[in-house]
């Protein structure tokens, strides 16, 4: 590929990313914010889903896919209302399908457009703090642990995972299957609230909170280690 073709390719890539930024911004303003507000009001969300009839579950899957793509939108409210609106089993299945599709799309996009895509959604400092996961010999194990533990920023991790040289089939398995513990705890809690089993819901949320705190501490340990190494190298 000569210099002119490379230049054209870069221009096309920048144009595509620019269009994506505009579309994502519009989607966040006109769709994402209202839906996030609705997701925090389970009764309203369930009424909206039930009003869609047959299309309700499909619409929910589409919302979860959108939430994964618009990575700075929190996913927990959507997982919680899935259990509230559909019940623990169906809610878990629908949420899992949506997060699986969203994760696959993210990984394919990152493999195509690289770090420029991450810079649309995340601050450079956050991206830099995860570089240890890209260079570590134990990166596959680290990604697996971080995805399994509730409380870690899985959407950021999914985007960043696409930058690694981990084989795509294995990467998809980690980013999809290892989300399951986080999904089941949220949907089970939402279902328990809907059924009036408040003690059960409280226990689920307390256990999840405890594990999440551990996950956050684990994540912070990795990011702090990266920042410490970066500081030492600068010195």
JSON list of C-alpha atoms in Angstrom, two decimals:
[
{"chain": "A", "resi": 1, "resn": "UNK", "atom": "CA", "xyz": [0.00, 0.00, 0.00]},
{"chain": "A", "resi": 2, "resn": "UNK", "atom": "CA", "xyz": [1.56, 3.35, -1.07]},
{"chain": "A", "resi": 3, "resn": "UNK", "atom": "CA", "xyz": [1.50, 6.62, 0.90]},
{"chain": "A", "resi": 4, "resn": "UNK", "atom": "CA", "xyz": [-1.51, 8.03, -0.98]},
{"chain": "A", "resi": 5, "resn": "UNK", "atom": "CA", "xyz": [-3.61, 4.95, -0.25]},
{"chain": "A", "resi": 6, "resn": "UNK", "atom": "CA", "xyz": [-2.58, 5.02, 3.42]},
{"chain": "A", "resi": 7, "resn": "UNK", "atom": "CA", "xyz": [-3.52, 8.70, 3.60]},
{"chain": "A", "resi": 8, "resn": "UNK", "atom": "CA", "xyz": [-6.92, 8.02, 2.03]},
{"chain": "A", "resi": 9, "resn": "UNK", "atom": "CA", "xyz": [-7.49, 5.13, 4.43]},
{"chain": "A", "resi": 10, "resn": "UNK", "atom": "CA", "xyz": [-6.68, 7.34, 7.43]},
{"chain": "A", "resi": 11, "resn": "UNK", "atom": "CA", "xyz": [-9.04, 10.05, 6.17]},
{"chain": "A", "resi": 12, "resn": "UNK", "atom": "CA", "xyz": [-11.86, 7.53, 5.66]},
{"chain": "A", "resi": 13, "resn": "UNK", "atom": "CA", "xyz": [-11.24, 6.11, 9.14]},
{"chain": "A", "resi": 14, "resn": "UNK", "atom": "CA", "xyz": [-11.35, 9.58, 10.72]},
{"chain": "A", "resi": 15, "resn": "UNK", "atom": "CA", "xyz": [-14.55, 10.43, 8.84]},
{"chain": "A", "resi": 16, "resn": "UNK", "atom": "CA", "xyz": [-16.18, 7.18, 9.99]},
{"chain": "A", "resi": 17, "resn": "UNK", "atom": "CA", "xyz": [-15.15, 7.81, 13.59]},
{"chain": "A", "resi": 18, "resn": "UNK", "atom": "CA", "xyz": [-16.40, 11.40, 13.36]},
{"chain": "A", "resi": 19, "resn": "UNK", "atom": "CA", "xyz": [-19.78, 10.25, 12.08]},
{"chain": "A", "resi": 20, "resn": "UNK", "atom": "CA", "xyz": [-19.89, 7.62, 14.82]},
{"chain": "A", "resi": 21, "resn": "UNK", "atom": "CA", "xyz": [-19.20, 10.26, 17.49]},
{"chain": "A", "resi": 22, "resn": "UNK", "atom": "CA", "xyz": [-22.07, 12.43, 16.20]},
{"chain": "A", "resi": 23, "resn": "UNK", "atom": "CA", "xyz": [-24.49, 9.51, 16.01]},
{"chain": "A", "resi": 24, "resn": "UNK", "atom": "CA", "xyz": [-23.51, 8.28, 19.47]},
{"chain": "A", "resi": 25, "resn": "UNK", "atom": "CA", "xyz": [-23.92, 11.77, 20.90]},
{"chain": "A", "resi": 26, "resn": "UNK", "atom": "CA", "xyz": [-27.40, 12.07, 19.40]},
{"chain": "A", "resi": 27, "resn": "UNK", "atom": "CA", "xyz": [-28.33, 8.59, 20.60]},
{"chain": "A", "resi": 28, "resn": "UNK", "atom": "CA", "xyz": [-27.19, 9.42, 24.13]},
{"chain": "A", "resi": 29, "resn": "UNK", "atom": "CA", "xyz": [-29.16, 12.67, 24.23]},
{"chain": "A", "resi": 30, "resn": "UNK", "atom": "CA", "xyz": [-32.39, 11.57, 22.62]},
{"chain": "A", "resi": 31, "resn": "UNK", "atom": "CA", "xyz": [-32.45, 7.83, 23.52]},
{"chain": "A", "resi": 32, "resn": "UNK", "atom": "CA", "xyz": [-29.84, 6.90, 26.10]},
{"chain": "A", "resi": 33, "resn": "UNK", "atom": "CA", "xyz": [-30.66, 9.44, 28.80]},
{"chain": "A", "resi": 34, "resn": "UNK", "atom": "CA", "xyz": [-34.46, 8.87, 28.69]},
{"chain": "A", "resi": 35, "resn": "UNK", "atom": "CA", "xyz": [-33.98, 5.09, 28.69]},
{"chain": "A", "resi": 36, "resn": "UNK", "atom": "CA", "xyz": [-31.52, 5.22, 31.56]},
{"chain": "A", "resi": 37, "resn": "UNK", "atom": "CA", "xyz": [-34.02, 7.26, 33.54]},
{"chain": "A", "resi": 38, "resn": "UNK", "atom": "CA", "xyz": [-36.72, 4.72, 32.70]},
{"chain": "A", "resi": 39, "resn": "UNK", "atom": "CA", "xyz": [-34.44, 1.84, 33.68]},
{"chain": "A", "resi": 40, "resn": "UNK", "atom": "CA", "xyz": [-34.08, 3.39, 37.12]},
{"chain": "A", "resi": 41, "resn": "UNK", "atom": "CA", "xyz": [-37.87, 3.33, 37.49]},
{"chain": "A", "resi": 42, "resn": "UNK", "atom": "CA", "xyz": [-38.68, -0.43, 37.22]},
{"chain": "A", "resi": 43, "resn": "UNK", "atom": "CA", "xyz": [-42.47, -0.07, 37.18]},
{"chain": "A", "resi": 44, "resn": "UNK", "atom": "CA", "xyz": [-42.38, 2.41, 34.32]},
{"chain": "A", "resi": 45, "resn": "UNK", "atom": "CA", "xyz": [-39.88, 0.27, 32.44]},
{"chain": "A", "resi": 46, "resn": "UNK", "atom": "CA", "xyz": [-41.99, -2.88, 32.84]},
{"chain": "A", "resi": 47, "resn": "UNK", "atom": "CA", "xyz": [-45.10, -1.04, 31.70]},
{"chain": "A", "resi": 48, "resn": "UNK", "atom": "CA", "xyz": [-43.25, 0.14, 28.62]},
{"chain": "A", "resi": 49, "resn": "UNK", "atom": "CA", "xyz": [-41.96, -3.37, 27.84]},
{"chain": "A", "resi": 50, "resn": "UNK", "atom": "CA", "xyz": [-45.39, -4.95, 28.34]},
{"chain": "A", "resi": 51, "resn": "UNK", "atom": "CA", "xyz": [-46.91, -2.33, 26.06]},
{"chain": "A", "resi": 52, "resn": "UNK", "atom": "CA", "xyz": [-44.66, -3.51, 23.24]},
{"chain": "A", "resi": 53, "resn": "UNK", "atom": "CA", "xyz": [-46.07, -7.04, 23.43]},
{"chain": "A", "resi": 54, "resn": "UNK", "atom": "CA", "xyz": [-44.12, -9.51, 21.29]},
{"chain": "A", "resi": 55, "resn": "UNK", "atom": "CA", "xyz": [-41.46, -6.89, 20.56]},
{"chain": "A", "resi": 56, "resn": "UNK", "atom": "CA", "xyz": [-40.76, -6.19, 24.23]},
{"chain": "A", "resi": 57, "resn": "UNK", "atom": "CA", "xyz": [-37.96, -8.77, 24.70]},
{"chain": "A", "resi": 58, "resn": "UNK", "atom": "CA", "xyz": [-36.42, -7.82, 21.33]},
{"chain": "A", "resi": 59, "resn": "UNK", "atom": "CA", "xyz": [-36.51, -4.14, 22.27]},
{"chain": "A", "resi": 60, "resn": "UNK", "atom": "CA", "xyz": [-34.83, -4.93, 25.57]},
{"chain": "A", "resi": 61, "resn": "UNK", "atom": "CA", "xyz": [-32.03, -6.83, 23.84]},
{"chain": "A", "resi": 62, "resn": "UNK", "atom": "CA", "xyz": [-31.52, -3.83, 21.56]},
{"chain": "A", "resi": 63, "resn": "UNK", "atom": "CA", "xyz": [-31.26, -1.55, 24.59]},
{"chain": "A", "resi": 64, "resn": "UNK", "atom": "CA", "xyz": [-28.60, -3.74, 26.19]},
{"chain": "A", "resi": 65, "resn": "UNK", "atom": "CA", "xyz": [-26.60, -3.82, 22.94]},
{"chain": "A", "resi": 66, "resn": "UNK", "atom": "CA", "xyz": [-26.80, -0.02, 22.79]},
{"chain": "A", "resi": 67, "resn": "UNK", "atom": "CA", "xyz": [-25.67, 0.25, 26.41]},
{"chain": "A", "resi": 68, "resn": "UNK", "atom": "CA", "xyz": [-22.60, -1.89, 25.69]},
{"chain": "A", "resi": 69, "resn": "UNK", "atom": "CA", "xyz": [-21.70, 0.22, 22.65]},
{"chain": "A", "resi": 70, "resn": "UNK", "atom": "CA", "xyz": [-22.25, 3.50, 24.52]},
{"chain": "A", "resi": 71, "resn": "UNK", "atom": "CA", "xyz": [-19.75, 2.32, 27.07]},
{"chain": "A", "resi": 72, "resn": "UNK", "atom": "CA", "xyz": [-20.06, 5.12, 29.64]},
{"chain": "A", "resi": 73, "resn": "UNK", "atom": "CA", "xyz": [-23.72, 4.22, 30.29]},
{"chain": "A", "resi": 74, "resn": "UNK", "atom": "CA", "xyz": [-23.94, 1.96, 33.39]},
{"chain": "A", "resi": 75, "resn": "UNK", "atom": "CA", "xyz": [-25.27, -1.53, 32.68]},
{"chain": "A", "resi": 76, "resn": "UNK", "atom": "CA", "xyz": [-26.42, -2.48, 36.18]},
{"chain": "A", "resi": 77, "resn": "UNK", "atom": "CA", "xyz": [-29.79, -0.66, 36.00]},
{"chain": "A", "resi": 78, "resn": "UNK", "atom": "CA", "xyz": [-30.65, -2.57, 32.80]},
{"chain": "A", "resi": 79, "resn": "UNK", "atom": "CA", "xyz": [-29.70, -5.88, 34.40]},
{"chain": "A", "resi": 80, "resn": "UNK", "atom": "CA", "xyz": [-31.76, -5.09, 37.48]},
{"chain": "A", "resi": 81, "resn": "UNK", "atom": "CA", "xyz": [-34.91, -4.14, 35.58]},
{"chain": "A", "resi": 82, "resn": "UNK", "atom": "CA", "xyz": [-34.53, -7.26, 33.40]},
{"chain": "A", "resi": 83, "resn": "UNK", "atom": "CA", "xyz": [-35.18, -9.38, 36.48]},
{"chain": "A", "resi": 84, "resn": "UNK", "atom": "CA", "xyz": [-37.97, -7.05, 37.57]},
{"chain": "A", "resi": 85, "resn": "UNK", "atom": "CA", "xyz": [-39.73, -6.97, 34.18]},
{"chain": "A", "resi": 86, "resn": "UNK", "atom": "CA", "xyz": [-39.13, -10.52, 32.91]},
{"chain": "A", "resi": 87, "resn": "UNK", "atom": "CA", "xyz": [-38.29, -12.59, 35.98]},
{"chain": "A", "resi": 88, "resn": "UNK", "atom": "CA", "xyz": [-34.92, -14.08, 36.94]},
{"chain": "A", "resi": 89, "resn": "UNK", "atom": "CA", "xyz": [-34.68, -16.76, 34.23]},
{"chain": "A", "resi": 90, "resn": "UNK", "atom": "CA", "xyz": [-35.99, -14.90, 31.19]},
{"chain": "A", "resi": 91, "resn": "UNK", "atom": "CA", "xyz": [-34.34, -11.67, 32.33]},
{"chain": "A", "resi": 92, "resn": "UNK", "atom": "CA", "xyz": [-30.97, -13.39, 32.62]},
{"chain": "A", "resi": 93, "resn": "UNK", "atom": "CA", "xyz": [-31.30, -14.99, 29.18]},
{"chain": "A", "resi": 94, "resn": "UNK", "atom": "CA", "xyz": [-32.32, -11.75, 27.47]},
{"chain": "A", "resi": 95, "resn": "UNK", "atom": "CA", "xyz": [-29.64, -9.74, 29.23]},
{"chain": "A", "resi": 96, "resn": "UNK", "atom": "CA", "xyz": [-27.01, -12.35, 28.36]},
{"chain": "A", "resi": 97, "resn": "UNK", "atom": "CA", "xyz": [-28.01, -12.30, 24.68]},
{"chain": "A", "resi": 98, "resn": "UNK", "atom": "CA", "xyz": [-27.86, -8.50, 24.56]},
{"chain": "A", "resi": 99, "resn": "UNK", "atom": "CA", "xyz": [-24.49, -8.31, 26.29]},
{"chain": "A", "resi": 100, "resn": "UNK", "atom": "CA", "xyz": [-23.11, -11.09, 24.09]},
{"chain": "A", "resi": 101, "resn": "UNK", "atom": "CA", "xyz": [-24.13, -9.28, 20.89]},
{"chain": "A", "resi": 102, "resn": "UNK", "atom": "CA", "xyz": [-22.85, -5.95, 22.20]},
{"chain": "A", "resi": 103, "resn": "UNK", "atom": "CA", "xyz": [-19.51, -7.45, 23.24]},
{"chain": "A", "resi": 104, "resn": "UNK", "atom": "CA", "xyz": [-19.00, -9.11, 19.85]},
{"chain": "A", "resi": 105, "resn": "UNK", "atom": "CA", "xyz": [-19.71, -5.84, 18.02]},
{"chain": "A", "resi": 106, "resn": "UNK", "atom": "CA", "xyz": [-17.32, -3.93, 20.30]},
{"chain": "A", "resi": 107, "resn": "UNK", "atom": "CA", "xyz": [-14.49, -6.44, 19.84]},
{"chain": "A", "resi": 108, "resn": "UNK", "atom": "CA", "xyz": [-14.86, -6.44, 16.05]},
{"chain": "A", "resi": 109, "resn": "UNK", "atom": "CA", "xyz": [-14.96, -2.63, 15.89]},
{"chain": "A", "resi": 110, "resn": "UNK", "atom": "CA", "xyz": [-11.89, -2.26, 18.12]},
{"chain": "A", "resi": 111, "resn": "UNK", "atom": "CA", "xyz": [-9.95, -4.82, 16.10]},
{"chain": "A", "resi": 112, "resn": "UNK", "atom": "CA", "xyz": [-10.75, -2.74, 13.00]},
{"chain": "A", "resi": 113, "resn": "UNK", "atom": "CA", "xyz": [-10.31, 0.84, 14.26]},
{"chain": "A", "resi": 114, "resn": "UNK", "atom": "CA", "xyz": [-7.93, 0.37, 17.20]},
{"chain": "A", "resi": 115, "resn": "UNK", "atom": "CA", "xyz": [-7.28, 2.73, 20.07]},
{"chain": "A", "resi": 116, "resn": "UNK", "atom": "CA", "xyz": [-8.89, 5.71, 18.29]},
{"chain": "A", "resi": 117, "resn": "UNK", "atom": "CA", "xyz": [-12.26, 4.14, 18.98]},
{"chain": "A", "resi": 118, "resn": "UNK", "atom": "CA", "xyz": [-11.53, 3.85, 22.71]},
{"chain": "A", "resi": 119, "resn": "UNK", "atom": "CA", "xyz": [-10.53, 7.51, 22.89]},
{"chain": "A", "resi": 120, "resn": "UNK", "atom": "CA", "xyz": [-14.07, 8.45, 21.85]},
{"chain": "A", "resi": 121, "resn": "UNK", "atom": "CA", "xyz": [-15.54, 6.97, 25.04]},
{"chain": "A", "resi": 122, "resn": "UNK", "atom": "CA", "xyz": [-12.76, 6.94, 27.63]},
{"chain": "A", "resi": 123, "resn": "UNK", "atom": "CA", "xyz": [-10.21, 9.34, 29.03]},
{"chain": "A", "resi": 124, "resn": "UNK", "atom": "CA", "xyz": [-6.64, 8.73, 28.01]},
{"chain": "A", "resi": 125, "resn": "UNK", "atom": "CA", "xyz": [-5.66, 8.15, 31.65]},
{"chain": "A", "resi": 126, "resn": "UNK", "atom": "CA", "xyz": [-8.11, 5.23, 31.95]},
{"chain": "A", "resi": 127, "resn": "UNK", "atom": "CA", "xyz": [-6.79, 3.66, 28.77]},
{"chain": "A", "resi": 128, "resn": "UNK", "atom": "CA", "xyz": [-3.19, 4.09, 29.91]},
{"chain": "A", "resi": 129, "resn": "UNK", "atom": "CA", "xyz": [-3.98, 2.53, 33.30]},
{"chain": "A", "resi": 130, "resn": "UNK", "atom": "CA", "xyz": [-4.95, -0.73, 31.58]},
{"chain": "A", "resi": 131, "resn": "UNK", "atom": "CA", "xyz": [-1.83, -1.07, 29.45]},
{"chain": "A", "resi": 132, "resn": "UNK", "atom": "CA", "xyz": [-0.53, -3.64, 31.96]},
{"chain": "A", "resi": 133, "resn": "UNK", "atom": "CA", "xyz": [-3.30, -5.97, 30.76]},
{"chain": "A", "resi": 134, "resn": "UNK", "atom": "CA", "xyz": [-2.00, -5.62, 27.22]},
{"chain": "A", "resi": 135, "resn": "UNK", "atom": "CA", "xyz": [1.63, -6.40, 27.99]},
{"chain": "A", "resi": 136, "resn": "UNK", "atom": "CA", "xyz": [1.38, -8.86, 30.88]},
{"chain": "A", "resi": 137, "resn": "UNK", "atom": "CA", "xyz": [2.13, -12.50, 30.13]},
{"chain": "A", "resi": 138, "resn": "UNK", "atom": "CA", "xyz": [-0.85, -13.39, 32.34]},
{"chain": "A", "resi": 139, "resn": "UNK", "atom": "CA", "xyz": [-3.26, -11.06, 30.50]},
{"chain": "A", "resi": 140, "resn": "UNK", "atom": "CA", "xyz": [-5.70, -13.86, 29.59]},
{"chain": "A", "resi": 141, "resn": "UNK", "atom": "CA", "xyz": [-6.03, -14.93, 33.21]},
{"chain": "A", "resi": 142, "resn": "UNK", "atom": "CA", "xyz": [-6.29, -11.32, 34.38]},
{"chain": "A", "resi": 143, "resn": "UNK", "atom": "CA", "xyz": [-9.07, -10.49, 31.92]},
{"chain": "A", "resi": 144, "resn": "UNK", "atom": "CA", "xyz": [-10.92, -13.65, 32.97]},
{"chain": "A", "resi": 145, "resn": "UNK", "atom": "CA", "xyz": [-10.76, -12.75, 36.65]},
{"chain": "A", "resi": 146, "resn": "UNK", "atom": "CA", "xyz": [-11.78, -9.13, 36.10]},
{"chain": "A", "resi": 147, "resn": "UNK", "atom": "CA", "xyz": [-14.78, -10.15, 34.00]},
{"chain": "A", "resi": 148, "resn": "UNK", "atom": "CA", "xyz": [-15.90, -12.78, 36.50]},
{"chain": "A", "resi": 149, "resn": "UNK", "atom": "CA", "xyz": [-15.89, -10.41, 39.47]},
{"chain": "A", "resi": 150, "resn": "UNK", "atom": "CA", "xyz": [-18.86, -8.01, 39.81]},
{"chain": "A", "resi": 151, "resn": "UNK", "atom": "CA", "xyz": [-17.96, -4.36, 40.19]},
{"chain": "A", "resi": 152, "resn": "UNK", "atom": "CA", "xyz": [-15.24, -4.08, 37.57]},
{"chain": "A", "resi": 153, "resn": "UNK", "atom": "CA", "xyz": [-15.77, -1.78, 34.53]},
{"chain": "A", "resi": 154, "resn": "UNK", "atom": "CA", "xyz": [-16.56, -4.55, 32.07]},
{"chain": "A", "resi": 155, "resn": "UNK", "atom": "CA", "xyz": [-17.47, -2.31, 29.14]},
{"chain": "A", "resi": 156, "resn": "UNK", "atom": "CA", "xyz": [-14.13, -0.51, 29.35]},
{"chain": "A", "resi": 157, "resn": "UNK", "atom": "CA", "xyz": [-12.39, -3.88, 29.71]},
{"chain": "A", "resi": 158, "resn": "UNK", "atom": "CA", "xyz": [-14.25, -5.22, 26.67]},
{"chain": "A", "resi": 159, "resn": "UNK", "atom": "CA", "xyz": [-13.17, -2.27, 24.55]},
{"chain": "A", "resi": 160, "resn": "UNK", "atom": "CA", "xyz": [-9.59, -2.56, 25.77]},
{"chain": "A", "resi": 161, "resn": "UNK", "atom": "CA", "xyz": [-9.52, -6.34, 25.29]},
{"chain": "A", "resi": 162, "resn": "UNK", "atom": "CA", "xyz": [-9.91, -5.77, 21.55]},
{"chain": "A", "resi": 163, "resn": "UNK", "atom": "CA", "xyz": [-6.46, -4.13, 21.52]},
{"chain": "A", "resi": 164, "resn": "UNK", "atom": "CA", "xyz": [-4.73, -7.27, 22.76]},
{"chain": "A", "resi": 165, "resn": "UNK", "atom": "CA", "xyz": [-3.41, -10.14, 20.67]},
{"chain": "A", "resi": 166, "resn": "UNK", "atom": "CA", "xyz": [-5.58, -12.68, 22.49]},
{"chain": "A", "resi": 167, "resn": "UNK", "atom": "CA", "xyz": [-7.26, -14.89, 19.83]},
{"chain": "A", "resi": 168, "resn": "UNK", "atom": "CA", "xyz": [-10.74, -13.62, 18.98]},
{"chain": "A", "resi": 169, "resn": "UNK", "atom": "CA", "xyz": [-12.63, -16.86, 19.90]},
{"chain": "A", "resi": 170, "resn": "UNK", "atom": "CA", "xyz": [-11.02, -16.89, 23.36]},
{"chain": "A", "resi": 171, "resn": "UNK", "atom": "CA", "xyz": [-11.58, -13.15, 23.73]},
{"chain": "A", "resi": 172, "resn": "UNK", "atom": "CA", "xyz": [-15.28, -13.52, 22.91]},
{"chain": "A", "resi": 173, "resn": "UNK", "atom": "CA", "xyz": [-15.59, -16.33, 25.44]},
{"chain": "A", "resi": 174, "resn": "UNK", "atom": "CA", "xyz": [-14.04, -14.19, 28.19]},
{"chain": "A", "resi": 175, "resn": "UNK", "atom": "CA", "xyz": [-16.00, -11.02, 27.39]},
{"chain": "A", "resi": 176, "resn": "UNK", "atom": "CA", "xyz": [-19.32, -12.88, 27.03]},
{"chain": "A", "resi": 177, "resn": "UNK", "atom": "CA", "xyz": [-19.42, -15.93, 29.30]},
{"chain": "A", "resi": 178, "resn": "UNK", "atom": "CA", "xyz": [-17.49, -14.36, 32.16]},
{"chain": "A", "resi": 179, "resn": "UNK", "atom": "CA", "xyz": [-20.11, -11.60, 32.48]},
{"chain": "A", "resi": 180, "resn": "UNK", "atom": "CA", "xyz": [-22.63, -14.20, 33.66]},
{"chain": "A", "resi": 181, "resn": "UNK", "atom": "CA", "xyz": [-22.04, -13.94, 37.46]},
{"chain": "A", "resi": 182, "resn": "UNK", "atom": "CA", "xyz": [-22.67, -10.19, 37.34]},
{"chain": "A", "resi": 183, "resn": "UNK", "atom": "CA", "xyz": [-25.82, -10.64, 35.23]},
{"chain": "A", "resi": 184, "resn": "UNK", "atom": "CA", "xyz": [-27.40, -13.37, 37.37]},
{"chain": "A", "resi": 185, "resn": "UNK", "atom": "CA", "xyz": [-26.91, -11.49, 40.65]},
{"chain": "A", "resi": 186, "resn": "UNK", "atom": "CA", "xyz": [-28.56, -8.33, 39.26]},
{"chain": "A", "resi": 187, "resn": "UNK", "atom": "CA", "xyz": [-31.48, -10.08, 37.57]},
{"chain": "A", "resi": 188, "resn": "UNK", "atom": "CA", "xyz": [-32.08, -12.33, 40.59]},
{"chain": "A", "resi": 189, "resn": "UNK", "atom": "CA", "xyz": [-32.18, -9.26, 42.81]},
{"chain": "A", "resi": 190, "resn": "UNK", "atom": "CA", "xyz": [-34.62, -7.47, 40.50]},
{"chain": "A", "resi": 191, "resn": "UNK", "atom": "CA", "xyz": [-36.86, -10.53, 40.34]},
{"chain": "A", "resi": 192, "resn": "UNK", "atom": "CA", "xyz": [-36.86, -10.85, 44.15]},
{"chain": "A", "resi": 193, "resn": "UNK", "atom": "CA", "xyz": [-37.97, -7.22, 44.51]},
{"chain": "A", "resi": 194, "resn": "UNK", "atom": "CA", "xyz": [-40.78, -7.76, 42.00]},
{"chain": "A", "resi": 195, "resn": "UNK", "atom": "CA", "xyz": [-41.98, -10.81, 43.95]},
{"chain": "A", "resi": 196, "resn": "UNK", "atom": "CA", "xyz": [-41.89, -8.94, 47.25]},
{"chain": "A", "resi": 197, "resn": "UNK", "atom": "CA", "xyz": [-39.02, -11.07, 48.60]},
{"chain": "A", "resi": 198, "resn": "UNK", "atom": "CA", "xyz": [-37.21, -8.10, 50.05]},
{"chain": "A", "resi": 199, "resn": "UNK", "atom": "CA", "xyz": [-35.04, -10.04, 52.49]},
{"chain": "A", "resi": 200, "resn": "UNK", "atom": "CA", "xyz": [-33.83, -12.28, 49.67]},
{"chain": "A", "resi": 201, "resn": "UNK", "atom": "CA", "xyz": [-33.15, -9.23, 47.52]},
{"chain": "A", "resi": 202, "resn": "UNK", "atom": "CA", "xyz": [-31.25, -7.58, 50.38]},
{"chain": "A", "resi": 203, "resn": "UNK", "atom": "CA", "xyz": [-29.07, -10.65, 50.88]},
{"chain": "A", "resi": 204, "resn": "UNK", "atom": "CA", "xyz": [-28.32, -10.85, 47.15]},
{"chain": "A", "resi": 205, "resn": "UNK", "atom": "CA", "xyz": [-27.40, -7.18, 46.98]},
{"chain": "A", "resi": 206, "resn": "UNK", "atom": "CA", "xyz": [-25.25, -7.33, 50.14]},
{"chain": "A", "resi": 207, "resn": "UNK", "atom": "CA", "xyz": [-23.31, -10.35, 48.84]},
{"chain": "A", "resi": 208, "resn": "UNK", "atom": "CA", "xyz": [-22.95, -8.68, 45.45]},
{"chain": "A", "resi": 209, "resn": "UNK", "atom": "CA", "xyz": [-21.79, -5.47, 47.11]},
{"chain": "A", "resi": 210, "resn": "UNK", "atom": "CA", "xyz": [-19.15, -7.32, 49.11]},
{"chain": "A", "resi": 211, "resn": "UNK", "atom": "CA", "xyz": [-17.86, -9.10, 45.99]},
{"chain": "A", "resi": 212, "resn": "UNK", "atom": "CA", "xyz": [-18.03, -5.85, 44.02]},
{"chain": "A", "resi": 213, "resn": "UNK", "atom": "CA", "xyz": [-15.89, -4.07, 46.59]},
{"chain": "A", "resi": 214, "resn": "UNK", "atom": "CA", "xyz": [-13.35, -6.85, 46.16]},
{"chain": "A", "resi": 215, "resn": "UNK", "atom": "CA", "xyz": [-13.56, -6.43, 42.41]},
{"chain": "A", "resi": 216, "resn": "UNK", "atom": "CA", "xyz": [-13.05, -2.67, 42.61]},
{"chain": "A", "resi": 217, "resn": "UNK", "atom": "CA", "xyz": [-10.06, -3.14, 44.91]},
{"chain": "A", "resi": 218, "resn": "UNK", "atom": "CA", "xyz": [-8.60, -5.71, 42.52]},
{"chain": "A", "resi": 219, "resn": "UNK", "atom": "CA", "xyz": [-9.12, -3.39, 39.56]},
{"chain": "A", "resi": 220, "resn": "UNK", "atom": "CA", "xyz": [-7.59, -0.45, 41.43]},
{"chain": "A", "resi": 221, "resn": "UNK", "atom": "CA", "xyz": [-4.58, -2.59, 42.31]},
{"chain": "A", "resi": 222, "resn": "UNK", "atom": "CA", "xyz": [-3.88, -3.21, 38.63]},
{"chain": "A", "resi": 223, "resn": "UNK", "atom": "CA", "xyz": [-4.36, 0.43, 37.63]},
{"chain": "A", "resi": 224, "resn": "UNK", "atom": "CA", "xyz": [-2.24, 1.72, 40.51]},
{"chain": "A", "resi": 225, "resn": "UNK", "atom": "CA", "xyz": [0.52, -0.73, 39.60]},
{"chain": "A", "resi": 226, "resn": "UNK", "atom": "CA", "xyz": [0.45, 0.57, 36.05]},
{"chain": "A", "resi": 227, "resn": "UNK", "atom": "CA", "xyz": [0.56, 4.19, 37.18]},
{"chain": "A", "resi": 228, "resn": "UNK", "atom": "CA", "xyz": [3.42, 3.41, 39.59]},
{"chain": "A", "resi": 229, "resn": "UNK", "atom": "CA", "xyz": [5.43, 1.75, 36.81]},
{"chain": "A", "resi": 230, "resn": "UNK", "atom": "CA", "xyz": [4.74, 4.70, 34.51]},
{"chain": "A", "resi": 231, "resn": "UNK", "atom": "CA", "xyz": [5.94, 7.16, 37.15]},
{"chain": "A", "resi": 232, "resn": "UNK", "atom": "CA", "xyz": [9.14, 5.19, 37.76]},
{"chain": "A", "resi": 233, "resn": "UNK", "atom": "CA", "xyz": [9.85, 5.07, 34.03]},
{"chain": "A", "resi": 234, "resn": "UNK", "atom": "CA", "xyz": [9.37, 8.81, 33.73]},
{"chain": "A", "resi": 235, "resn": "UNK", "atom": "CA", "xyz": [11.80, 9.36, 36.59]}
]
